[in-house]
Amino acid sequence: MGRRVLITGIATFWGGRVAQALEADPTVDLVLGLGVNEPTVELERTEYVRADESYSILARLVRAAEIDTIVHTHLIVDPTQTTSPRLHEINVIGTMNLVAAASAPESTVREVVVKSSTMVYGSTAHDPMWFSEDTPRSTPARTRVERTLEEAETYFRDFADDNPHVNVAVLRCSKVLGDDIVTPISRALTAPVTPAIAGFDPLFQFVHEDDVVRAILFAIQHRPAGVFNVAGDGVLPWSEVAAMCGRVILPLPPFGTELAAIPLSRLGIELPTELLNLLRFGRGVDNSRLKDRGFTYRYTTAGTVRSFAEGMRLKRVVGELHPTYRYQRDVEQFFRHSPAVVRDPGPSPD
């Protein structure tokens, strides 16, 4: 029997991308997606189940489908996506239900892969140049998203200690750029002006969206256990990142920065507290632990920024390379199963 994988957050960017990649893996027998909303990308053999945000149905699904691998892509790391109560419901309550389902006496789960964020390290003036996976925060978490991520990781750490027969890999991803993903930082780098804070030019570290998907697949296939930073080699000053993207810097005052940033929302730029902290102090993480396990990155930090800048330039010149497609379950079911659809009979016998 091949792998039987359940993906949380199937309607999210990461859930859809991971599901597409697993569909192409012949060693995976089942891909089961769980989410509040339907998938937004084209999927061929992924089963989909709608659920509430706390994933209260997860235990029943694990038993019924004999799931051996759970990929948790639904931890929210962008506070602009949702409200504080919903953030807690998804990141904390959802994680509690996930570990309860995976640790039940009759559970068939033997591997859990979690996409987390380097946001758990914070960003302050007291930070080291590089955070390893074992480096503690310099100050307690102050923002809601950081606190919920810390709490979720605590549940996974306790789960791993109590269930040594289950392999748990937590992937802390640095800021992501790519052709498809949209985040506050990508919006800031594609707007008419790019914000910065006067008197600060922090060092940024990025990872390409493709390398994040590859890291998740690597964790599924090679089963490294523990916490792993996922980030491209090297760091770049924010001013150089903006210059590589052809952006003009708009300096914000170092005092009252949050108030000064409010008018930028008219340009589509949202600057949550976590990003404003990065624009002051930056952050770098040591990515050697996952590389020591055999993972190789295709993009450095500089390569990620160059790829992103080139992709944005092409979109400005020629528009989207492919027509936008939004997965619609009813439409796909019609094309796959309706007798009204004329099938290709294949080559006729001679």
Coordinates of C-alpha atoms in Angstrom, one line a residue:
M1 CA 0.0 0.0 0.0
G2 CA 1.3 3.5 -0.9
R3 CA 1.2 6.6 1.2
R4 CA -2.2 8.0 2.3
V5 CA -1.9 11.7 2.9
L6 CA -4.2 14.2 4.4
I7 CA -3.6 17.9 3.7
T8 CA -5.2 20.6 5.9
G9 CA -5.9 23.9 4.4
I10 CA -6.5 22.5 0.9
A11 CA -8.0 25.8 -0.3
T12 CA -4.9 27.8 0.7
F13 CA -2.0 28.5 -1.6
W14 CA 0.2 25.9 0.1
G15 CA -2.5 23.2 0.4
G16 CA -3.2 23.4 -3.3
R17 CA 0.4 23.4 -4.4
V18 CA 1.3 20.4 -2.2
A19 CA -1.7 18.5 -3.3
Q20 CA -0.8 19.0 -7.0
A21 CA 2.8 17.8 -6.3
L22 CA 1.6 14.7 -4.4
E23 CA -0.8 13.8 -7.2
A24 CA 2.2 13.4 -9.5
D25 CA 3.8 11.0 -7.0
P26 CA 3.0 7.3 -7.9
T27 CA 3.9 6.2 -4.4
V28 CA 1.0 8.1 -3.0
D29 CA -2.3 6.2 -3.1
L30 CA -4.5 8.8 -1.6
V31 CA -4.5 12.6 -1.3
L32 CA -7.3 13.8 0.9
G33 CA -7.8 17.6 1.3
L34 CA -9.5 19.2 4.3
G35 CA -10.6 22.8 4.3
V36 CA -13.2 25.4 5.1
N37 CA -13.4 26.3 1.4
E38 CA -13.1 24.4 -1.8
P39 CA -9.8 24.1 -3.6
T40 CA -8.8 27.0 -5.8
V41 CA -6.4 25.1 -8.1
E42 CA -7.0 22.3 -10.6
L43 CA -6.8 18.9 -8.9
E44 CA -7.3 15.5 -10.5
R45 CA -7.3 12.8 -7.9
T46 CA -7.4 14.7 -4.7
E47 CA -10.5 13.9 -2.6
Y48 CA -11.9 16.9 -0.8
V49 CA -13.9 17.3 2.5
R50 CA -15.3 20.5 3.7
A51 CA -14.8 21.2 7.5
D52 CA -15.1 23.8 10.1
E53 CA -12.0 26.0 10.9
S54 CA -11.2 24.0 14.1
Y55 CA -11.1 20.7 12.1
S56 CA -13.3 18.9 14.6
I57 CA -14.0 16.2 12.0
L58 CA -10.3 15.3 11.5
A59 CA -10.2 12.3 13.9
R60 CA -13.1 10.6 12.0
L61 CA -11.3 11.2 8.6
V62 CA -8.0 9.8 9.9
R63 CA -9.8 6.6 11.0
A64 CA -12.0 6.2 8.0
A65 CA -9.3 6.8 5.4
E66 CA -6.5 5.1 7.3
I67 CA -4.3 8.2 6.9
D68 CA -0.6 7.6 7.6
T69 CA 0.7 11.2 6.8
I70 CA -0.8 14.6 7.8
V71 CA 0.6 17.7 6.1
H72 CA -0.5 20.8 8.1
T73 CA -0.3 23.8 5.7
H74 CA -3.1 25.8 7.4
L75 CA -1.2 27.7 10.1
I76 CA -1.9 31.3 9.3
V77 CA 1.2 33.5 9.2
D78 CA -0.3 36.6 7.6
P79 CA -2.5 38.5 10.1
T80 CA -4.0 40.6 7.3
Q81 CA -5.9 37.5 6.1
T82 CA -8.2 37.2 9.1
T83 CA -9.5 38.4 12.5
S84 CA -7.8 37.7 15.8
P85 CA -10.6 35.2 17.0
R86 CA -10.4 33.3 13.7
L87 CA -6.6 33.3 13.9
H88 CA -6.8 31.6 17.3
E89 CA -9.5 29.2 16.1
I90 CA -7.3 28.0 13.2
N91 CA -3.8 28.1 14.6
V92 CA -4.5 26.9 18.1
I93 CA -7.8 25.0 18.2
G94 CA -7.2 23.5 14.8
T95 CA -3.8 22.3 15.9
M96 CA -5.2 20.9 19.1
N97 CA -7.7 18.8 17.1
L98 CA -5.0 17.7 14.7
V99 CA -2.7 16.3 17.4
A100 CA -5.7 14.7 19.2
A101 CA -6.6 12.9 16.0
A102 CA -3.0 11.8 15.3
S103 CA -2.5 10.6 18.9
A104 CA -5.8 8.7 19.3
P105 CA -5.2 5.0 20.2
E106 CA -6.6 3.7 16.9
S107 CA -4.7 6.3 14.8
T108 CA -2.8 5.1 11.7
V109 CA -0.8 8.4 11.5
R110 CA 3.0 7.8 11.4
E111 CA 4.1 11.2 10.1
V112 CA 3.2 14.8 10.5
V113 CA 4.7 17.7 8.5
V114 CA 3.9 21.2 9.6
K115 CA 4.5 24.4 7.6
S116 CA 5.3 27.1 10.2
S117 CA 7.2 30.4 10.0
T118 CA 10.5 32.0 11.2
M119 CA 8.1 34.6 12.6
V120 CA 8.3 32.6 15.8
Y121 CA 11.7 34.1 16.4
G122 CA 10.4 37.7 16.3
S123 CA 12.5 40.7 15.2
T124 CA 14.0 43.1 17.7
A125 CA 17.2 45.1 18.2
H126 CA 18.5 42.4 20.6
D127 CA 18.4 39.5 18.1
P128 CA 21.5 37.6 17.0
M129 CA 22.6 37.8 13.4
W130 CA 21.4 34.3 12.7
F131 CA 18.7 32.2 14.5
S132 CA 19.3 28.5 14.7
E133 CA 16.3 26.2 15.4
D134 CA 17.4 26.1 19.0
T135 CA 17.9 29.9 19.5
P136 CA 15.2 31.4 21.9
R137 CA 13.4 34.6 21.2
S138 CA 15.1 37.7 22.5
T139 CA 11.8 39.1 23.9
P140 CA 8.4 37.5 24.6
A141 CA 6.0 37.4 21.6
R142 CA 3.8 40.5 21.5
T143 CA 1.6 40.0 18.4
R144 CA -1.3 37.7 18.1
V145 CA 0.1 35.7 15.1
E146 CA 3.4 35.1 16.8
R147 CA 1.8 34.0 20.0
T148 CA -0.5 31.5 18.2
L149 CA 2.4 30.1 16.2
E150 CA 4.4 29.6 19.4
E151 CA 1.4 27.9 21.0
A152 CA 0.8 25.6 18.0
E153 CA 4.5 24.6 17.9
T154 CA 4.3 23.8 21.6
Y155 CA 1.5 21.3 20.9
F156 CA 3.5 19.7 18.2
R157 CA 6.6 19.4 20.4
D158 CA 4.6 17.8 23.2
F159 CA 2.9 15.5 20.7
A160 CA 6.3 14.4 19.3
D161 CA 7.5 13.7 22.9
D162 CA 4.4 11.7 23.8
N163 CA 4.3 9.7 20.5
P164 CA 7.8 8.6 19.5
H165 CA 6.4 6.3 16.9
V166 CA 5.2 9.3 14.9
N167 CA 7.7 11.3 12.9
V168 CA 7.1 15.1 13.3
A169 CA 8.8 17.7 11.1
V170 CA 8.2 21.4 11.7
L171 CA 9.4 23.6 8.8
R172 CA 9.9 27.3 9.8
C173 CA 9.8 29.2 6.5
S174 CA 11.3 32.6 6.1
K175 CA 9.6 35.3 4.0
V176 CA 8.4 33.8 0.7
L177 CA 8.5 35.3 -2.8
G178 CA 7.4 33.8 -6.1
D179 CA 5.4 34.2 -9.2
D180 CA 2.1 33.2 -7.7
I181 CA 2.0 33.8 -4.0
V182 CA 0.6 37.1 -2.8
T183 CA 1.7 38.4 0.7
P184 CA 2.1 41.8 2.3
I185 CA 5.8 41.8 1.4
S186 CA 5.1 41.0 -2.3
R187 CA 2.5 43.7 -2.5
A188 CA 5.0 46.1 -1.0
L189 CA 7.5 45.2 -3.7
T190 CA 5.0 45.6 -6.6
A191 CA 3.3 48.8 -5.5
P192 CA 4.3 52.2 -7.0
V193 CA 6.4 52.9 -4.0
T194 CA 8.0 50.5 -1.5
P195 CA 7.9 51.5 2.2
A196 CA 11.0 51.6 4.4
I197 CA 11.6 53.2 7.8
A198 CA 13.9 56.2 7.9
G199 CA 17.2 55.4 9.5
F200 CA 16.9 51.6 9.0
D201 CA 18.1 49.3 6.3
P202 CA 17.6 45.8 7.7
L203 CA 18.8 42.5 6.3
F204 CA 16.1 40.3 4.8
Q205 CA 16.2 36.6 4.0
F206 CA 13.8 35.0 1.5
V207 CA 12.8 31.6 0.3
H208 CA 11.3 30.8 -3.1
E209 CA 7.8 29.4 -3.2
D210 CA 9.0 26.4 -5.2
D211 CA 11.6 25.6 -2.6
V212 CA 9.0 25.7 0.2
V213 CA 6.9 23.1 -1.7
R214 CA 10.1 21.0 -2.3
A215 CA 11.0 21.2 1.4
I216 CA 7.5 19.9 2.3
L217 CA 7.8 17.0 -0.2
F218 CA 11.3 16.3 1.1
A219 CA 10.0 16.0 4.6
I220 CA 7.3 13.7 3.5
Q221 CA 9.6 11.4 1.6
H222 CA 12.8 11.5 3.8
R223 CA 11.1 11.9 7.2
P224 CA 13.6 14.2 9.0
A225 CA 12.4 14.7 12.6
G226 CA 12.5 17.9 14.5
V227 CA 12.4 21.7 13.7
F228 CA 14.0 23.0 10.5
N229 CA 14.5 26.5 9.2
V230 CA 13.6 26.8 5.5
A231 CA 15.4 29.8 3.9
G232 CA 17.6 30.6 1.0
D233 CA 21.3 31.2 1.5
G234 CA 22.4 34.8 2.3
V235 CA 20.7 38.0 3.2
L236 CA 20.1 41.3 1.4
P237 CA 19.6 44.9 2.7
W238 CA 16.0 46.0 2.2
S239 CA 17.2 48.9 0.0
E240 CA 18.9 46.5 -2.3
V241 CA 15.8 44.2 -2.5
A242 CA 13.7 47.3 -3.5
A243 CA 16.3 48.3 -6.1
M244 CA 16.4 44.8 -7.6
C245 CA 12.6 45.0 -8.0
G246 CA 12.9 48.4 -9.6
R247 CA 11.0 50.1 -6.8
V248 CA 11.3 53.6 -5.4
I249 CA 11.7 53.8 -1.6
L250 CA 9.2 55.7 0.4
P251 CA 10.7 56.4 3.9
L252 CA 8.3 56.3 6.8
P253 CA 9.0 58.2 10.0
P254 CA 10.7 56.1 12.8
F255 CA 8.2 57.4 15.3
G256 CA 4.4 56.9 14.8
T257 CA 5.2 54.5 11.9
E258 CA 2.0 52.5 12.1
L259 CA -0.1 55.7 11.8
A260 CA 2.1 57.0 8.9
A261 CA 1.6 53.6 7.1
I262 CA -2.2 53.7 7.2
P263 CA -2.6 55.8 3.9
L264 CA -0.5 53.2 2.1
S265 CA -3.5 50.9 2.2
R266 CA -4.9 52.9 -0.7
L267 CA -2.0 51.5 -2.7
G268 CA -2.8 48.0 -1.6
I269 CA 0.1 48.0 0.9
E270 CA -0.7 46.6 4.3
L271 CA 2.0 46.6 6.9
P272 CA 1.2 44.4 9.9
T273 CA 3.2 44.9 13.1
E274 CA 5.4 41.9 12.2
L275 CA 6.5 43.4 8.9
L276 CA 7.1 46.8 10.4
N277 CA 9.4 45.1 12.9
L278 CA 11.2 43.4 10.1
L279 CA 11.6 46.8 8.3
R280 CA 13.4 48.0 11.4
F281 CA 15.5 45.0 12.5
G282 CA 15.4 42.3 9.8
R283 CA 16.0 38.7 10.5
G284 CA 18.4 35.9 9.4
V285 CA 18.2 32.2 10.1
D286 CA 20.6 29.3 9.8
N287 CA 19.4 26.9 7.1
S288 CA 22.1 24.3 7.5
R289 CA 20.1 21.7 9.5
L290 CA 17.8 20.7 6.7
K291 CA 20.7 20.8 4.2
D292 CA 22.6 18.5 6.4
R293 CA 19.7 16.0 6.0
G294 CA 20.2 16.2 2.2
F295 CA 17.9 19.0 1.1
T296 CA 19.2 21.3 -1.6
Y297 CA 17.8 24.7 -2.4
R298 CA 17.3 25.9 -6.0
Y299 CA 17.3 29.5 -5.1
T300 CA 19.4 31.7 -2.8
T301 CA 17.9 34.8 -1.2
A302 CA 19.3 36.9 -4.0
G303 CA 18.2 34.4 -6.6
T304 CA 14.7 34.4 -5.1
V305 CA 14.5 38.2 -5.4
R306 CA 15.8 38.2 -9.0
S307 CA 13.3 35.5 -10.0
F308 CA 10.5 37.5 -8.4
A309 CA 11.6 40.7 -10.0
E310 CA 11.8 39.0 -13.5
G311 CA 8.4 37.4 -13.0
M312 CA 6.8 40.8 -12.1
R313 CA 8.5 42.5 -15.1
L314 CA 7.1 39.9 -17.5
K315 CA 3.6 40.3 -16.0
R316 CA 3.8 44.0 -16.5
V317 CA 4.9 43.6 -20.1
V318 CA 2.8 40.7 -21.4
G319 CA 0.3 40.1 -18.6
E320 CA -0.4 36.7 -17.0
L321 CA 1.3 33.9 -18.9
H322 CA -1.6 31.6 -18.3
P323 CA -5.3 32.4 -18.0
T324 CA -6.4 32.6 -14.4
Y325 CA -8.2 29.4 -13.4
R326 CA -10.3 28.9 -10.3
Y327 CA -11.1 25.3 -9.4
Q328 CA -14.8 24.7 -9.3
R329 CA -15.8 21.3 -7.9
D330 CA -19.1 21.0 -9.7
V331 CA -17.6 21.9 -13.0
E332 CA -14.7 19.4 -12.6
Q333 CA -17.1 16.6 -11.5
F334 CA -19.1 17.3 -14.7
F335 CA -16.1 17.0 -17.0
R336 CA -14.9 13.8 -15.2
H337 CA -18.1 11.9 -14.8
S338 CA -21.0 13.2 -17.0
P339 CA -22.1 11.0 -19.9
A340 CA -22.7 14.2 -21.8
V341 CA -19.0 14.8 -22.2
V342 CA -17.7 13.1 -25.4
R343 CA -14.6 11.1 -24.5
D344 CA -11.6 10.5 -26.8
P345 CA -12.0 6.9 -27.8
G346 CA -8.3 6.6 -28.4
P347 CA -6.7 5.2 -31.6
S348 CA -8.8 2.8 -33.5
P349 CA -7.4 -0.7 -34.0
D350 CA -6.0 -1.5 -37.5

